[in-house]
CSV table of C-alpha atoms and ligand atoms in Angstrom, one decimal:
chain,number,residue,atom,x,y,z
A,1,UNK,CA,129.2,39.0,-3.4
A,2,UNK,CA,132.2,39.6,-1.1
A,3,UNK,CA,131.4,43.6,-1.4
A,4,UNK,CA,127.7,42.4,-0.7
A,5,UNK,CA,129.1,40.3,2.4
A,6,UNK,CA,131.3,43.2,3.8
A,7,UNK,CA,128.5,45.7,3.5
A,8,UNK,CA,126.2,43.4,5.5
A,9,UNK,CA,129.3,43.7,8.7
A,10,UNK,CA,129.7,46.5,10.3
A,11,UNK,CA,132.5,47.3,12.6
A,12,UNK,CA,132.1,49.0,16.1
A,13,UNK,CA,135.4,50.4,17.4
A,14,UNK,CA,135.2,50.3,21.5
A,15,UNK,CA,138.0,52.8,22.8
A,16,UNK,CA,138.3,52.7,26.1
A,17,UNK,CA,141.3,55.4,27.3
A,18,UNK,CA,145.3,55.6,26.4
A,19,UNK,CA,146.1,52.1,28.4
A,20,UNK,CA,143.9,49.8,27.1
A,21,UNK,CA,144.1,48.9,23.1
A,22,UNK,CA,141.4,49.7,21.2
A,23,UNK,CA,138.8,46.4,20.7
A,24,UNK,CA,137.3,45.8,17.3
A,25,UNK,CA,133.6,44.0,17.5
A,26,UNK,CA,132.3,43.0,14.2
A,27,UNK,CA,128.9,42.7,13.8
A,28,UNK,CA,126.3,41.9,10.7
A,29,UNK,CA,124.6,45.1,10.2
A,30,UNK,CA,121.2,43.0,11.1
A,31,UNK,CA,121.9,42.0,14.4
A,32,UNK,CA,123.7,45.8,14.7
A,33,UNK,CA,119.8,47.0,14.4
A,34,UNK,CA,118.6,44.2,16.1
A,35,UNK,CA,120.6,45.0,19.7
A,36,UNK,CA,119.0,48.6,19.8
A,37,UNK,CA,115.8,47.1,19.3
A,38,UNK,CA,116.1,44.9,21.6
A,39,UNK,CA,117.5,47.3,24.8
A,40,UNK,CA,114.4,49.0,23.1
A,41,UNK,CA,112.0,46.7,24.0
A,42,UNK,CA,113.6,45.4,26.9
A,43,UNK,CA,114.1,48.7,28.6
A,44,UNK,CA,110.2,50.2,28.1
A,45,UNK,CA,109.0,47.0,29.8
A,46,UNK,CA,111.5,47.7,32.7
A,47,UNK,CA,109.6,51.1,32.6
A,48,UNK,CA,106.6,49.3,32.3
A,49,UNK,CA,107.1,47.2,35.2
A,50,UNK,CA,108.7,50.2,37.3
A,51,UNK,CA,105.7,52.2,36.4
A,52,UNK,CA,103.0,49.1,38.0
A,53,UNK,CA,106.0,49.3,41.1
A,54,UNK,CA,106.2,52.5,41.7
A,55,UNK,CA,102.2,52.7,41.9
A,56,UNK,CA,101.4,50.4,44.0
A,57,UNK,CA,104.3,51.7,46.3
A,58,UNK,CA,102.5,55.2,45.9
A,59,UNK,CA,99.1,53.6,46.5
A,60,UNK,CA,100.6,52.2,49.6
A,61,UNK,CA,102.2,55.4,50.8
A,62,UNK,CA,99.0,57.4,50.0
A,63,UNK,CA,97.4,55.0,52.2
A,64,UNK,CA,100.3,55.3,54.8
A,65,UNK,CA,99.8,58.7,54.8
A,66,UNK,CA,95.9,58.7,55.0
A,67,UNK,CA,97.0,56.4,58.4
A,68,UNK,CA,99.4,59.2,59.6
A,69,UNK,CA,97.2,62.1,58.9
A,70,UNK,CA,94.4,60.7,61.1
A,71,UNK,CA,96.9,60.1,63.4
A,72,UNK,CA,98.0,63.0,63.9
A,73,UNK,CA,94.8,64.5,63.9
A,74,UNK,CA,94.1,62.4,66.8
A,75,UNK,CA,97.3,63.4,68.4
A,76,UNK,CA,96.1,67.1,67.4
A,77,UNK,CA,93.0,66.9,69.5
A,78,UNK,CA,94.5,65.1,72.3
A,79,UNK,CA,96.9,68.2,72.4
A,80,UNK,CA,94.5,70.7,72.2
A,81,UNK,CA,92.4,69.1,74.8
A,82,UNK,CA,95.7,68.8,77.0
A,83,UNK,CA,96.4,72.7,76.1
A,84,UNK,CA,92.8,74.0,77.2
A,85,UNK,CA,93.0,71.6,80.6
A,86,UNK,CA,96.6,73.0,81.2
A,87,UNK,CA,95.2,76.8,80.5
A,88,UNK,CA,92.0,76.1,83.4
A,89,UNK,CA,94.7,74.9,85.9
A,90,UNK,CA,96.6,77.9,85.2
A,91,UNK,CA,93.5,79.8,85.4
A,92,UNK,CA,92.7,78.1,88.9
A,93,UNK,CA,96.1,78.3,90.2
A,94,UNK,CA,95.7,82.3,89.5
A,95,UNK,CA,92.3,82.4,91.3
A,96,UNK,CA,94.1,80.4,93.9
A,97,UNK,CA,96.6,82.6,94.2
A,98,UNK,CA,94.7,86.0,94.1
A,99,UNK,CA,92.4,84.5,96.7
A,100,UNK,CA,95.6,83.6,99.3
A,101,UNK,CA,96.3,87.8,98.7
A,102,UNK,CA,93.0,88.8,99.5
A,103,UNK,CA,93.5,86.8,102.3
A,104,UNK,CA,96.8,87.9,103.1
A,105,UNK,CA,95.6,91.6,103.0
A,106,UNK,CA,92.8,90.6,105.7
A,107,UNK,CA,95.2,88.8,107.7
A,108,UNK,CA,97.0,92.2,107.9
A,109,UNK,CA,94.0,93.7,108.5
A,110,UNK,CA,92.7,91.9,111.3
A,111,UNK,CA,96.8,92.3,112.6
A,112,UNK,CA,95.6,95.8,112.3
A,113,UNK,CA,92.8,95.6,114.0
A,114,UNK,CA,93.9,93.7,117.2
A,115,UNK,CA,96.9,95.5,117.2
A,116,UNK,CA,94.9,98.8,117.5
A,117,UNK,CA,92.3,97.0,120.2
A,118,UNK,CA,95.8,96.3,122.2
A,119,UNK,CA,96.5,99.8,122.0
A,120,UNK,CA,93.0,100.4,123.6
A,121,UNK,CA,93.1,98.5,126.4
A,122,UNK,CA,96.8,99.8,127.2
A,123,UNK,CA,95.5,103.4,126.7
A,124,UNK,CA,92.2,102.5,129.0
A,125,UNK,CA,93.2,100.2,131.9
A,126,UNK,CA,96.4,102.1,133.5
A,127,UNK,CA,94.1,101.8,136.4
A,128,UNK,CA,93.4,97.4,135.7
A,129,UNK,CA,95.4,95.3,137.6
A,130,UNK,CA,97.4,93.9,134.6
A,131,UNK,CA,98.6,90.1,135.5
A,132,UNK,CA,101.6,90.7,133.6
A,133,UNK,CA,103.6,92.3,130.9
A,134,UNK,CA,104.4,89.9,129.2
A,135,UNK,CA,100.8,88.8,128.3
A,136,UNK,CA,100.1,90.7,125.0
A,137,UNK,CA,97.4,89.9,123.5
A,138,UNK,CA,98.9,90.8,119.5
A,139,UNK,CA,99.1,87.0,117.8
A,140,UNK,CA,100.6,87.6,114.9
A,141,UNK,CA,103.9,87.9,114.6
A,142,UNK,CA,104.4,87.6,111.6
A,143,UNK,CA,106.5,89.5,109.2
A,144,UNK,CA,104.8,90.4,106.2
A,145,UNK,CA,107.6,91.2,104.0
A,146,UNK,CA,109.2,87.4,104.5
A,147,UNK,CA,105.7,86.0,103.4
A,148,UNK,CA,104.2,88.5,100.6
A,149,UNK,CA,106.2,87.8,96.8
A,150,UNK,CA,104.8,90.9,95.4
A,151,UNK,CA,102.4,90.9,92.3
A,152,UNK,CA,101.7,88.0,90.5
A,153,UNK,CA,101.8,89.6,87.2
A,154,UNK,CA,102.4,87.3,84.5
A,155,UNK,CA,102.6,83.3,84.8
A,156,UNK,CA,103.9,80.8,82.6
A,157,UNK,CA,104.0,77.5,82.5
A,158,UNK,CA,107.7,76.9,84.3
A,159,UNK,CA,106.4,79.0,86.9
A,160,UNK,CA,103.4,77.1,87.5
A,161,UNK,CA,104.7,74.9,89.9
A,162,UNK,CA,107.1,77.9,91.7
A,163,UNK,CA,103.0,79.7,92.1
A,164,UNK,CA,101.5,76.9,93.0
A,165,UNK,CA,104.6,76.0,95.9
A,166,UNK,CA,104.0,79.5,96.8
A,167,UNK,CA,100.8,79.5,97.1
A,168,UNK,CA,100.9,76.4,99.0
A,169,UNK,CA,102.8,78.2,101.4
A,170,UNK,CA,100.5,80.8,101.6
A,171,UNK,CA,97.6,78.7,102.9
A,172,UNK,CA,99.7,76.9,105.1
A,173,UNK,CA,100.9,79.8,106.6
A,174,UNK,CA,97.7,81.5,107.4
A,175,UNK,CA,96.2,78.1,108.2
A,176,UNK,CA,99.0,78.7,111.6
A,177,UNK,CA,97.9,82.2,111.9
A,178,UNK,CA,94.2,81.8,111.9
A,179,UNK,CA,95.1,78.9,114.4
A,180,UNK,CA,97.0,81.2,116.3
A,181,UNK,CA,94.1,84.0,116.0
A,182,UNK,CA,91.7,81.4,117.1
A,183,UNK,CA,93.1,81.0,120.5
A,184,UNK,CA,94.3,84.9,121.1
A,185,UNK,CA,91.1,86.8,119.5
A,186,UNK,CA,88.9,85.5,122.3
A,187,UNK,CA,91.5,86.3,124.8
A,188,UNK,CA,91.7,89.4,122.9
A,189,UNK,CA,87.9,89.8,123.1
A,190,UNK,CA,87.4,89.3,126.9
A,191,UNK,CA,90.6,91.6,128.1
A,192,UNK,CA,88.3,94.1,125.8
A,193,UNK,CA,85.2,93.3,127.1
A,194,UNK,CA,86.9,93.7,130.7
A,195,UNK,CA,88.0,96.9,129.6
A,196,UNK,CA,84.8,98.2,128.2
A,197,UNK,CA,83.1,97.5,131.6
A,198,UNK,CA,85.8,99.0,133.6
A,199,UNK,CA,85.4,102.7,131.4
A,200,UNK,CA,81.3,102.0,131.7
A,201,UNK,CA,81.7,101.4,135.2
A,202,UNK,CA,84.3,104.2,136.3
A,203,UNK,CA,81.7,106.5,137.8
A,204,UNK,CA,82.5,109.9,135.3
A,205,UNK,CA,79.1,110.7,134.6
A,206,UNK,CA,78.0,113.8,135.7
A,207,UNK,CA,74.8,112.7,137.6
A,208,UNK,CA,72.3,115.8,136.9
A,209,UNK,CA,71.1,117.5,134.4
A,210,UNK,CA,72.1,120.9,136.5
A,211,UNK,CA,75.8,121.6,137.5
A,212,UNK,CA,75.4,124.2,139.8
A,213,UNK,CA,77.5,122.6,142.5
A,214,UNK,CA,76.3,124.5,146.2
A,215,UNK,CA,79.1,122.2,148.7
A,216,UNK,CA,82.0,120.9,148.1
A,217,UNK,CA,84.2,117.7,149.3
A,218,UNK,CA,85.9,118.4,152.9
A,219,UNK,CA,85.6,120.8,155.6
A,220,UNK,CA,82.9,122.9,155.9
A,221,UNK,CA,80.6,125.0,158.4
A,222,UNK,CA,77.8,122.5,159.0
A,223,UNK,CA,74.8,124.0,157.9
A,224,UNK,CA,72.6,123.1,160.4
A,225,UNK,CA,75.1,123.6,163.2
A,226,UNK,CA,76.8,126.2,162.3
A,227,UNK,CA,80.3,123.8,163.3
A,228,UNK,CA,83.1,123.0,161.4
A,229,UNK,CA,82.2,119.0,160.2
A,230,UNK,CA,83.8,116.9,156.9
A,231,UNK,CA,81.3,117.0,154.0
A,232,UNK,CA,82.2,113.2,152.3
A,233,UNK,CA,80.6,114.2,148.8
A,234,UNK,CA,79.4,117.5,146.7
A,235,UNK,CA,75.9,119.0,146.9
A,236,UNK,CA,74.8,120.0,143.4
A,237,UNK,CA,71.4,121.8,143.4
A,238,UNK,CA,68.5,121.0,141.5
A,239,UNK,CA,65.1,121.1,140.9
A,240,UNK,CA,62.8,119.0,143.1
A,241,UNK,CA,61.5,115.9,140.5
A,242,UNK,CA,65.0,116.1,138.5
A,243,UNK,CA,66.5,113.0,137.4
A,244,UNK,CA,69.5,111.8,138.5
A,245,UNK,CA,71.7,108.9,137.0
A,246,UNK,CA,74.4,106.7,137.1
A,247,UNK,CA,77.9,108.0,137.2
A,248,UNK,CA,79.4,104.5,136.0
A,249,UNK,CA,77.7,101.0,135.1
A,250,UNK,CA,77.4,98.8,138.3
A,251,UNK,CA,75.0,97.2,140.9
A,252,UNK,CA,72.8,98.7,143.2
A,253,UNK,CA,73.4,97.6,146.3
A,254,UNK,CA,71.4,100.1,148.6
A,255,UNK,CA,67.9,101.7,147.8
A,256,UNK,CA,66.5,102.8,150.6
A,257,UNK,CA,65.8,105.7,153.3
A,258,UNK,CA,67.5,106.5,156.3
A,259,UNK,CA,67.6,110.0,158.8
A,260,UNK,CA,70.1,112.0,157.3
A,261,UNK,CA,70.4,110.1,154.3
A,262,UNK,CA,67.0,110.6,153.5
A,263,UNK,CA,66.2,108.5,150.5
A,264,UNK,CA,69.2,107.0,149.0
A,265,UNK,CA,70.9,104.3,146.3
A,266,UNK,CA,74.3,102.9,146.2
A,267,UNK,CA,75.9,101.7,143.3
A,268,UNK,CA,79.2,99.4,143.2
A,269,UNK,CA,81.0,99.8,140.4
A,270,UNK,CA,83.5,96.9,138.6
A,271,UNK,CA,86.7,98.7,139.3
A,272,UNK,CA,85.7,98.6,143.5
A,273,UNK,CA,84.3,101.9,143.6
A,274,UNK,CA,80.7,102.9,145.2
A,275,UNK,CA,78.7,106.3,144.2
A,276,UNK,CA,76.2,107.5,146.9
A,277,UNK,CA,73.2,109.4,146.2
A,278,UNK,CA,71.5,110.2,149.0
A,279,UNK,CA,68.3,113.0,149.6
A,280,UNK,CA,66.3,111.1,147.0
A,281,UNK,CA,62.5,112.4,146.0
A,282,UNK,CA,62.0,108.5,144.7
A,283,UNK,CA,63.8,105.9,144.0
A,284,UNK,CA,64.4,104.0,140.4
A,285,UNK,CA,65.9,100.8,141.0
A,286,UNK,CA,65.8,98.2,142.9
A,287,UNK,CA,68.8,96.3,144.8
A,288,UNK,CA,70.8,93.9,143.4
A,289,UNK,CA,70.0,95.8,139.7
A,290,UNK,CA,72.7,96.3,136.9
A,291,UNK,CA,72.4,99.7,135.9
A,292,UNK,CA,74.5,101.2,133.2
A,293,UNK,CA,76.2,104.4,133.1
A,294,UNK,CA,74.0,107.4,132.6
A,295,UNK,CA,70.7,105.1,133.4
A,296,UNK,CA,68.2,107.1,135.2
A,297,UNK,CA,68.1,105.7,138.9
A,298,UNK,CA,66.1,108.1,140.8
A,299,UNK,CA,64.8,111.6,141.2
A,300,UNK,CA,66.1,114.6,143.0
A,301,UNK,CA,64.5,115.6,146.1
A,302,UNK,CA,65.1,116.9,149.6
A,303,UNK,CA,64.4,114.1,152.2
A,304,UNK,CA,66.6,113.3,155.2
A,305,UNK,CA,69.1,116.0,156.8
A,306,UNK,CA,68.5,118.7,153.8
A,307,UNK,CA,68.0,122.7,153.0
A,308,UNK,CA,66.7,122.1,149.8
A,309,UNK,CA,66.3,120.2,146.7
A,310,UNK,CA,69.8,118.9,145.8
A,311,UNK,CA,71.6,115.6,144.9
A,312,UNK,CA,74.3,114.6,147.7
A,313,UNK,CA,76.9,112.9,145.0
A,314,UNK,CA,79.5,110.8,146.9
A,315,UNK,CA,82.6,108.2,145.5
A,316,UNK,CA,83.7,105.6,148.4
A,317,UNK,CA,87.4,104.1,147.3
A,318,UNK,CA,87.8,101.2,149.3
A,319,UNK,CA,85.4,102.2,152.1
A,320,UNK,CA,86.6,105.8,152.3
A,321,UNK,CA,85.1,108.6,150.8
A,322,UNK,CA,87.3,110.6,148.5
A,323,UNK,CA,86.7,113.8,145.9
A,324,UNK,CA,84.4,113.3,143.7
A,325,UNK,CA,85.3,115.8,141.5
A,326,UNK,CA,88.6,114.1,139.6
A,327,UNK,CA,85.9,111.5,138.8
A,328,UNK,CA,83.1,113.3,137.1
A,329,UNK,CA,84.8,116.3,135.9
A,330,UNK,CA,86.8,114.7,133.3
A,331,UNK,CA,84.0,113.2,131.9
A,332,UNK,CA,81.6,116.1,131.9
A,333,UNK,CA,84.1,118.1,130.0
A,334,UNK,CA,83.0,115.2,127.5
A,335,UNK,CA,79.6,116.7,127.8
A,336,UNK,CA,80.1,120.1,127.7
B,1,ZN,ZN1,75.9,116.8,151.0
C-alpha cells in the first residue's frame, strides 16, 4: 500500500543556480501527466486562436496592400504623365532656343548687310553733301560675343530654367534690336536710295554709240571763222540718225531748236549738273521728262551752226561749262 502510494508521487527537483537551494515539488504521478496535457491543450488552442489572428491580420494587409498597389499605380501614371509633359517643355524650350539662334545668326546678317550698304554709300557719295559725321546709319551695336552662349548641346532638367532665362534674354534682346532696325533701316534705305540716284544721275554715260571724238573742250580755231574761240563741250562724230542718250538720270529741262544750237535737250541731273546736247536730227523727249541714264533721248544730226553729223556733248557745273571728259570717260572704261 505505502510502496503503492509512493509509486503513485513523483518528485520533480527544480535547480535553479549555486545561490538558490534546490526546491522539491511533489506531485502524484496523475496530475504529473495531467499538467503536460494540459499546456498541451492549452497551448494548440493559443495556436489555434493565433492562427484565426494572424489571418485576418493577413487578410487585412492583403487588402492594405491591394489599396497601396493601386495607389501607387495611380501615382505611377500621374508621374509618367508629369515626365512626358516635362520632356515636351524641354522639347519646346529647345525649339525655342534653336529658333532665338537662327535669329540671332540673321540679326548678324542683316548687321552684315547694312554695315556693307554703309560702306556703299561712304564709297559712293564723297561728292554728297553729308550733314554730318556723326550720322551713321549702322544700328546695331551690338556685341555678339556678350549675347551668343555658344551651342546648346545637351539640356537637362537643372538647366532648364538657366535655357529658358537665356533664351528669354535672347528675345528680349533682339526685340531692342529689331526696334532699333525699325527706325534706322528706313533711314538706312533712303540715304541709299539717295545714293543710287546720285551714281544714276552723275552724267558718266558715254552718250553715242561712236567714240570718235572730232573737238575737244577749250580753245580752238573756230571752224567757221577760222579764229581762235572756247569750244564749251566735245564734238564726237557720228552717223546722221544715231541715237544718242542720257549721260546720267535726270529731267529734261530744254527740248527745243535754236541757231547755233540747232536742235537740242538739256538734262539736269540730281547732283546740280546739266548735260547739253545740241545739233539734234530729232528730239526724244519732252520737257519736264525723267529720263534715266543711258535712255535714248534723241538722234544725232547736224542742224544749227554744224560741218557735219556729230553730237555737241556739254556738262554745265553750276552754270559754267566744264570738261566733259573726267565725267564720261570713267564710265566708258566701264563699257569698254
Ligand atoms: Zn561742239
Amino acid at each position: 500500500m505505502k510502496s503503492a502510494t509512493a509509486n503513485r508521487r513523483m518528485t520533480l527537483l527544480v535547480m535553479r543556480d549555486a545561490q538558490h537551494s534546490v526546491k522539491q515539488i511533489h506531485l502524484s504521478k496523475p496530475l504529473m501527466i495531467a499538467v503536460p496535457a494540459a499546456a498541451v491543450l492549452s497551448l494548440s488552442g493559443l495556436v489555434l486562436a493565433l492562427q484565426a489572428h494572424s489571418s485576418q491580420v493577413v487578410s487585412q494587409l492583403e487588402q492594405k496592400v491591394t489599396l497601396e498597389n493601386m495607389k501607387n499605380l495611380q501615382l505611377q501614371s500621374s508621374v509618367n504623365s508629369r515626365e512626358q509633359s516635362i520632356e515636351r517643355l524641354q522639347n519646346e524650350i529647345i525649339k525655342l532656343s534653336s529658333q532665338a539662334k537662327d535669329m540671332q545668326q540673321k540679326m548678324e546678317h542683316v548687321d552684315e548687310l547694312e554695315q556693307q550698304l554703309q560702306q556703299f554709300i561712304d564709297k559712293h557719295s564723297t561728292s554728297m553733301s553729308t550733314d554730318d559725321s556723326t550720322d551713321k546709319v549702322s544700328s546695331l551695336s551690338w556685341d555678339a560675343s556678350e549675347h551668343v552662349g555658344g551651342e546648346f548641346i545637351a539640356v537637362h532638367e537643372n538647366e532648364m530654367l538657366d535655357l529658358a532665362q537665356e533664351t528669354k534674354d535672347d528675345f528680349q534682346e533682339m526685340q531692342e534690336l529689331l526696334k532699333t532696325m525699325e527706325s534706322q533701316v528706313p533711314h538706312t534705305l533712303k540715304k541709299a536710295q539717295e545714293t543710287q540716284t546720285q551714281i544714276s544721275g552723275n552724267p558718266t554715260l558715254w552718250p553715242t554709240t561712236s567714240t570718235v571724238m572730232t573737238s575737244s573742250f577749250g580753245y580752238r580755231t573756230d571752224p567757221f571763222t577760222g579764229k581762235a574761240a572756247f569750244h564749251a563741250g566735245i564734238d564726237i562724230a557720228g552717223e546722221n540718225g544715231g541715237p544718242v542718250y542720257a549721260a546720267g538720270a535726270g529731267k529734261v529741262v530744254t527740248a527745243e531748236e535754236s541757231g547755233a544750237r540747232g536742235r537740242y535737250v538739256i538734262i539736269e541731273h540730281p547732283n546740280g549738273l546739266q548735260t547739253w546736247y545740241m545739233h539734234l536730227s530729232k528730239i526724244q523727249v519732252d520737257v519736264g521728262d525723267s529720263v534715266d541714264k543711258g535712255e535714248q533721248i534723241a538722234l544725232l544730226g547736224s542742224t544749227g551752226r554744224s560741218t557735219g553729223p556729230h553730237l555737241h556733248f556739254q556738262v554745265v557745273k553750276k552754270d559754267k561749262p566744264v570738261n566733259p571728259l573726267p565725267y564720261i570717260r570713267s564710265a566708258n572704261s566701264e563699257y569698254n
